[in-house]
XYZ file of C-alpha atoms in Angstrom:
199
model
C -108.071 -107.719 -118.061
C -110.815 -107.872 -120.599
C -110.926 -111.565 -121.578
C -114.333 -113.218 -121.915
C -115.655 -116.805 -121.779
C -119.337 -117.778 -122.110
C -121.221 -121.039 -122.572
C -124.896 -122.018 -122.834
C -124.517 -124.535 -119.994
C -121.564 -123.556 -117.866
C -117.790 -123.087 -117.812
C -115.403 -125.495 -116.106
C -113.265 -122.877 -114.390
C -110.604 -125.439 -113.434
C -110.064 -126.262 -117.111
C -108.703 -122.830 -117.955
C -105.051 -123.196 -118.979
C -102.221 -121.604 -120.928
C -101.604 -123.924 -123.876
C -98.583 -122.239 -125.483
C -96.464 -119.101 -125.497
C -94.568 -118.374 -128.714
C -92.235 -115.475 -129.454
C -91.346 -114.234 -132.920
C -87.724 -114.038 -131.768
C -87.395 -110.365 -132.518
C -86.529 -107.584 -130.114
C -87.792 -104.029 -129.851
C -90.486 -104.880 -130.587
C -90.936 -108.561 -129.787
C -94.313 -110.172 -130.457
C -95.420 -112.909 -128.069
C -98.532 -115.007 -128.773
C -100.178 -116.767 -125.813
C -102.858 -119.351 -126.492
C -105.409 -120.125 -123.745
C -107.993 -122.918 -123.608
C -111.104 -123.472 -121.542
C -113.766 -126.199 -121.448
C -117.416 -126.207 -120.608
C -119.056 -128.644 -118.161
C -119.494 -131.206 -120.950
C -115.827 -131.153 -122.035
C -116.263 -129.009 -125.134
C -113.218 -126.740 -125.512
C -112.458 -123.358 -127.040
C -109.225 -121.430 -127.324
C -108.074 -117.902 -128.047
C -104.711 -116.281 -128.765
C -103.542 -113.124 -127.046
C -100.930 -110.989 -128.847
C -98.470 -109.140 -126.590
C -96.022 -106.533 -127.886
C -92.810 -106.107 -125.854
C -91.063 -102.847 -126.704
C -88.995 -100.245 -124.847
C -89.436 -96.707 -126.176
C -88.088 -94.922 -123.096
C -84.576 -93.518 -123.720
C -81.863 -94.004 -121.116
C -80.701 -91.158 -118.889
C -77.030 -90.150 -118.846
C -75.303 -87.525 -116.704
C -71.742 -86.439 -117.401
C -69.166 -86.135 -114.618
C -68.558 -82.625 -113.361
C -65.549 -80.893 -114.884
C -62.283 -82.291 -113.582
C -59.040 -80.435 -112.985
C -58.136 -77.456 -115.154
C -56.007 -78.287 -118.183
C -53.072 -75.872 -118.116
C -51.895 -75.906 -121.716
C -54.031 -78.104 -123.922
C -57.244 -80.150 -123.710
C -55.202 -83.282 -124.449
C -54.112 -83.119 -120.791
C -57.642 -84.361 -119.972
C -58.232 -87.438 -122.152
C -61.810 -88.276 -123.068
C -63.524 -91.322 -121.567
C -62.842 -94.362 -123.752
C -65.198 -96.768 -121.949
C -68.416 -96.637 -119.996
C -66.569 -98.000 -116.952
C -64.096 -95.083 -116.921
C -67.015 -92.659 -117.409
C -68.852 -94.104 -114.398
C -65.687 -94.238 -112.296
C -65.232 -90.503 -112.857
C -68.709 -89.780 -111.502
C -70.912 -90.112 -114.583
C -74.250 -91.867 -114.252
C -76.426 -93.945 -116.576
C -79.919 -95.250 -115.834
C -82.113 -97.222 -118.202
C -85.589 -98.694 -118.380
C -84.578 -102.173 -119.607
C -80.943 -102.769 -120.526
C -77.900 -100.788 -121.663
C -75.538 -101.489 -124.550
C -72.253 -100.596 -122.860
C -70.320 -100.979 -126.122
C -72.344 -98.124 -127.619
C -70.839 -95.557 -125.228
C -68.885 -93.029 -127.275
C -67.655 -89.455 -127.516
C -69.622 -88.017 -130.441
C -68.418 -84.414 -130.394
C -65.694 -82.157 -128.958
C -66.081 -78.415 -129.609
C -63.998 -75.479 -128.387
C -65.347 -71.983 -127.844
C -62.228 -70.736 -129.666
C -60.992 -68.583 -126.813
C -57.831 -68.969 -124.772
C -56.866 -68.468 -121.136
C -59.409 -69.728 -120.390
C -60.718 -71.863 -123.242
C -63.900 -73.882 -122.793
C -64.186 -77.289 -124.433
C -67.550 -79.046 -124.715
C -67.514 -82.852 -124.962
C -70.720 -84.709 -125.812
C -71.059 -88.400 -124.925
C -73.763 -90.780 -126.150
C -75.144 -94.098 -124.870
C -77.716 -96.476 -126.408
C -79.998 -98.946 -124.637
C -80.693 -102.469 -125.826
C -83.655 -101.227 -127.918
C -81.689 -98.553 -129.745
C -82.941 -95.566 -127.745
C -80.144 -93.033 -127.274
C -79.286 -90.270 -124.821
C -76.474 -87.715 -124.627
C -74.820 -85.527 -122.031
C -72.340 -82.675 -122.269
C -69.222 -82.146 -120.153
C -67.663 -78.669 -119.995
C -63.893 -78.506 -119.493
C -61.606 -75.538 -118.901
C -58.149 -74.933 -120.378
C -56.202 -72.063 -118.845
C -52.619 -71.401 -117.793
C -52.378 -69.449 -114.543
C -48.651 -70.036 -114.006
C -46.385 -67.115 -115.058
C -43.220 -67.730 -117.061
C -39.767 -67.677 -115.488
C -37.272 -65.155 -116.908
C -33.619 -64.578 -116.084
C -31.739 -61.671 -117.615
C -28.287 -62.018 -119.245
C -25.220 -61.338 -117.095
C -24.354 -57.734 -116.204
C -22.952 -55.759 -119.140
C -20.686 -52.691 -118.976
C -20.824 -49.372 -120.763
C -17.650 -47.254 -120.457
C -19.053 -43.784 -121.034
C -22.786 -43.926 -121.605
C -25.739 -46.346 -121.443
C -26.179 -45.936 -125.211
C -23.138 -48.173 -125.590
C -25.324 -51.072 -124.377
C -28.503 -50.904 -126.481
C -31.547 -52.801 -125.200
C -32.462 -56.128 -126.750
C -34.959 -55.663 -129.557
C -36.061 -59.304 -129.795
C -36.344 -62.411 -127.703
C -33.730 -64.065 -129.911
C -31.161 -61.364 -129.062
C -32.028 -61.685 -125.379
C -31.482 -65.455 -125.411
C -28.300 -65.217 -127.496
C -26.840 -62.868 -124.876
C -27.391 -65.433 -122.147
C -30.922 -64.690 -121.022
C -33.288 -67.533 -120.146
C -37.035 -67.930 -120.392
C -39.089 -70.954 -119.386
C -42.811 -71.595 -119.210
C -45.012 -74.614 -118.531
C -47.037 -74.029 -121.721
C -45.487 -71.700 -124.245
C -44.039 -68.243 -124.738
C -45.481 -65.454 -126.878
C -42.191 -64.285 -128.374
C -43.849 -61.148 -129.788
C -44.648 -60.016 -126.266
C -40.944 -59.550 -125.418
C -40.254 -55.901 -124.698
C -38.160 -53.519 -122.603
C -40.522 -52.680 -119.753
C -38.393 -50.098 -117.944
C -34.962 -48.476 -117.850
C -34.037 -46.806 -114.584
């Protein structure tokens, strides 16, 4: 690989040997010094030291799991991944050139698009390899309630002469106080309460 040995008489090829290999104990990069020795046919020796740099500059690759089930009411229904193991179990992938620092796996950002029904939430996860190279991936989650509320009207009321004797409810509070019932899996927009028809 580019080494060279010359002598005025001749080289004893069998004498070529690795004398020592010493590391500086660092990582990313680590410097390793290898010392080689060779002798000529008369036993005269010479040595040289080769310096080798060990360093990983290739970042890992991370792929987020595909979006899971729809969150109906709030993104908290879909907790973020707390560990690399749970991330991988859900279908995420991580590949690396040398070694991964599993403790470095973390959620670094969660951003909503600010809309509702549906709302999109973007979660960004990050992982670092053993040399400090990082990579991120983004998971897109949906929050949207597709289940309509349940409403039950108050019991039948009676007007003696005219319907004007039984005025319509003007607020949700009046409706509920009269015995009406409303239920929803997420939440009610009380301002949306209105008389839709009178027949």
